[in-house]
Amino acid sequence: MKFKKIYAENYKTYKLLDLNLEVQPDRPIILIGGGNGCGKTTLFDAIYHALYGLKIKNEREFVEIFNAGVKNESGIRNKYIVLQVEFSGMVLNTEQPYKLKRAYMLAEGRVLESVTLWMSGNTYTYGSGSTSAQRSANEEIVNKIIAANLPAELSNYFLFDAMKTSELLKEEQINKLIEQNINSVMGFNKYHQLRKCSEALLGEKKAERMENENQRKEYQRLTEMKSDKEKELEQLNEDYSVALDYANEYQEHYALLKEGRNADEVTREKMQKIEQSIENTLKSEQEYRQDIDALTKDIEKKVIFPKLASILATEIERILHTKDEVAKARVNLLTDRQIETFTSSLAKIIQERYLSGRTIDIASLIEEMKIKQIQDNDIDDPYSFFSQGDINRLKELVYANQSNPFTALDDKRLRLNQEIRDIPKQREMLKDYQRTLNAKDYSLIEMYEKNSHEINELKSAIEKTKEEIAELKKKIATYDYDLPQIPDPQYDMLCKLPDLFRQLSAKLLRAKKMRIENMMRDQLNANLVVYAGYIGKVELSATGSDDISFKIYHKNGNEIYLSQLNAGAKQTVMQVLLKVLYQLGDYEPPVMIDTVMGVLDKESREVILEHYFPDLAHQTILLSTDTEITTEHDFAKLQAYVAKTYTLHRDKENQCTTISEDYFGLQTKDI
């Protein structure tokens, strides 16, 4: 994949953006310069969102990203935010051109979207005005084209901010990060998915083969519990990763704030309100889950019975009405109990006073009295087979005040979805407020310590959940001995598939393991200044691609611990990993790097300029300030590899960015 052109209208700081991004094989670099606030990150975002789309939820968000200059000059009525990217990709060894346009307009408070893809003389369009069938068909085509060139889940590996890469390389995250990179870029994830699917199918097949019904139910219950625990573990790991990211980002700031505080009280109050909002949302989410669990446990009473009552309401009303009419007509009749009591008492009196020495068959007399009463009563009861208890239960079923909880729960779900989607934005607002504080904000200490407490709790929860899953696996495994040994080729194949996919994933890792290790070692020796020429080996575990560890060793044999590297060295390690995975992976996308030098020192910058950027990718877009890639020395080192140069300028009066075809006044021909 190669970017050809990026075009944008009315997007953030750009009234109009129209850049040619074509490169040549021997000049693969596009160098884009600009000072802070001039629009480098916005240009980065424009390319990203042209590919994957903007998520504008409401009018306010539309207004926020609409160019302020145009908005002040002529308003936003009937105007579009346009993002358009032209790129090419290889199809059957032939380069295929594509043009993808996304347009957004505000109409009556709603954000309307239109997407158009031009490909091979064909046009595929969908948007807010499309029919469901048209949207589904054309959106699927567009998504397939993007996924074939650069799937969204891999974009963060090739379109990224170099400043943040060093923050990713913390002691507790490195192995997980390496695992994610390798599994995603090398394409091993599909084998994990296949293994999980085959395990699920195998579980279903085992249940079918069980002859004992109770045994089958218990087996299914255990497998469902295991599946739920595995989902819970995935969520815990995600939460743990988020908490670690937060701790890593604010670790140094936290240490400094321990020495004292002098914060802007108003800003701190706003931050506390946002934090409380996030906490309330998470608490509401927990309560929602509890409500769902309660509903599940009592679903018969709250859902099934009310539904059954609504279906049978007419018939039940008829029965109750008939029984009421019969009861009214029989108001003077004796009940069976009354007949038995009265007849028994009367028979005893007659026997004692008038029939001394003779016996009366009281039971027969009671039955004759009951029959006589029925014969004398001409009221027909078609529902005589219902007891009074049955009638009471029918009344309870129909007249009980049972409200369907699904409506309220669904409303709560919709509201929660919106609030949860807003959490990342709220956390970004917290960071923005943090940057605007006049001095140190001591409230960050409480947030940091709270986060640290959550990390410990999540660690314990993760370990506990793993133990529970292991215990469930043991219980599930015991059922293998009770399965009937009936030949079944399909079942026999399913038994082999989970291990097959696990072994296949491990085998593929081992096949590329040596190349990854050797390339990482060579690249680190060339680019990691602090240990240049002294990296003896890089070691990846080969036990399986779902549990990869990563270690670096000195030529003398001792391990070089990643946690002890400075920020610049960590950034270099991550950039080296990117380059190796790019060269060995299944995709060949452009590489786009914002804040290219991040926290690198002078010597490291020179090495990266000479040995890293020139052959990083077949198209590399670098966004830099003049203090990162300097005009005095650094530009000359890249000049031979640069196809195009641009400089972004901030027009404060018109509130927009303009572009010149140079790098802070220099062009390739000037060197």
GROMACS .gro file of C-alpha atoms in nm, residues 303-317 397-400 402 404:
model
   21
  303VAL     CA    1  -4.068  -1.242   3.183
  304ILE     CA    2  -4.205  -1.585   3.098
  305PHE     CA    3  -4.511  -1.582   3.327
  306PRO     CA    4  -4.622  -1.228   3.227
  307LYS     CA    5  -4.583  -1.323   2.862
  308LEU     CA    6  -4.778  -1.645   2.919
  309ALA     CA    7  -5.048  -1.451   3.101
  310SER     CA    8  -5.081  -1.202   2.812
  311ILE     CA    9  -5.122  -1.489   2.566
  312LEU     CA   10  -5.381  -1.675   2.777
  313ALA     CA   11  -5.549  -1.370   2.929
  314THR     CA   12  -5.876  -1.405   2.736
  315GLU     CA   13  -5.917  -1.775   2.815
  316ILE     CA   14  -5.827  -1.729   3.181
  317GLU     CA   15  -6.072  -1.438   3.212
  397LEU     CA   16  -5.109  -1.496   3.707
  398VAL     CA   17  -5.349  -1.253   3.538
  399TYR     CA   18  -5.392  -0.981   3.798
  400ALA     CA   19  -5.043  -0.971   3.945
  402GLN     CA   20  -4.582  -0.776   3.655
  404ASN     CA   21  -4.152  -0.624   3.181
   0.00000   0.00000   0.00000
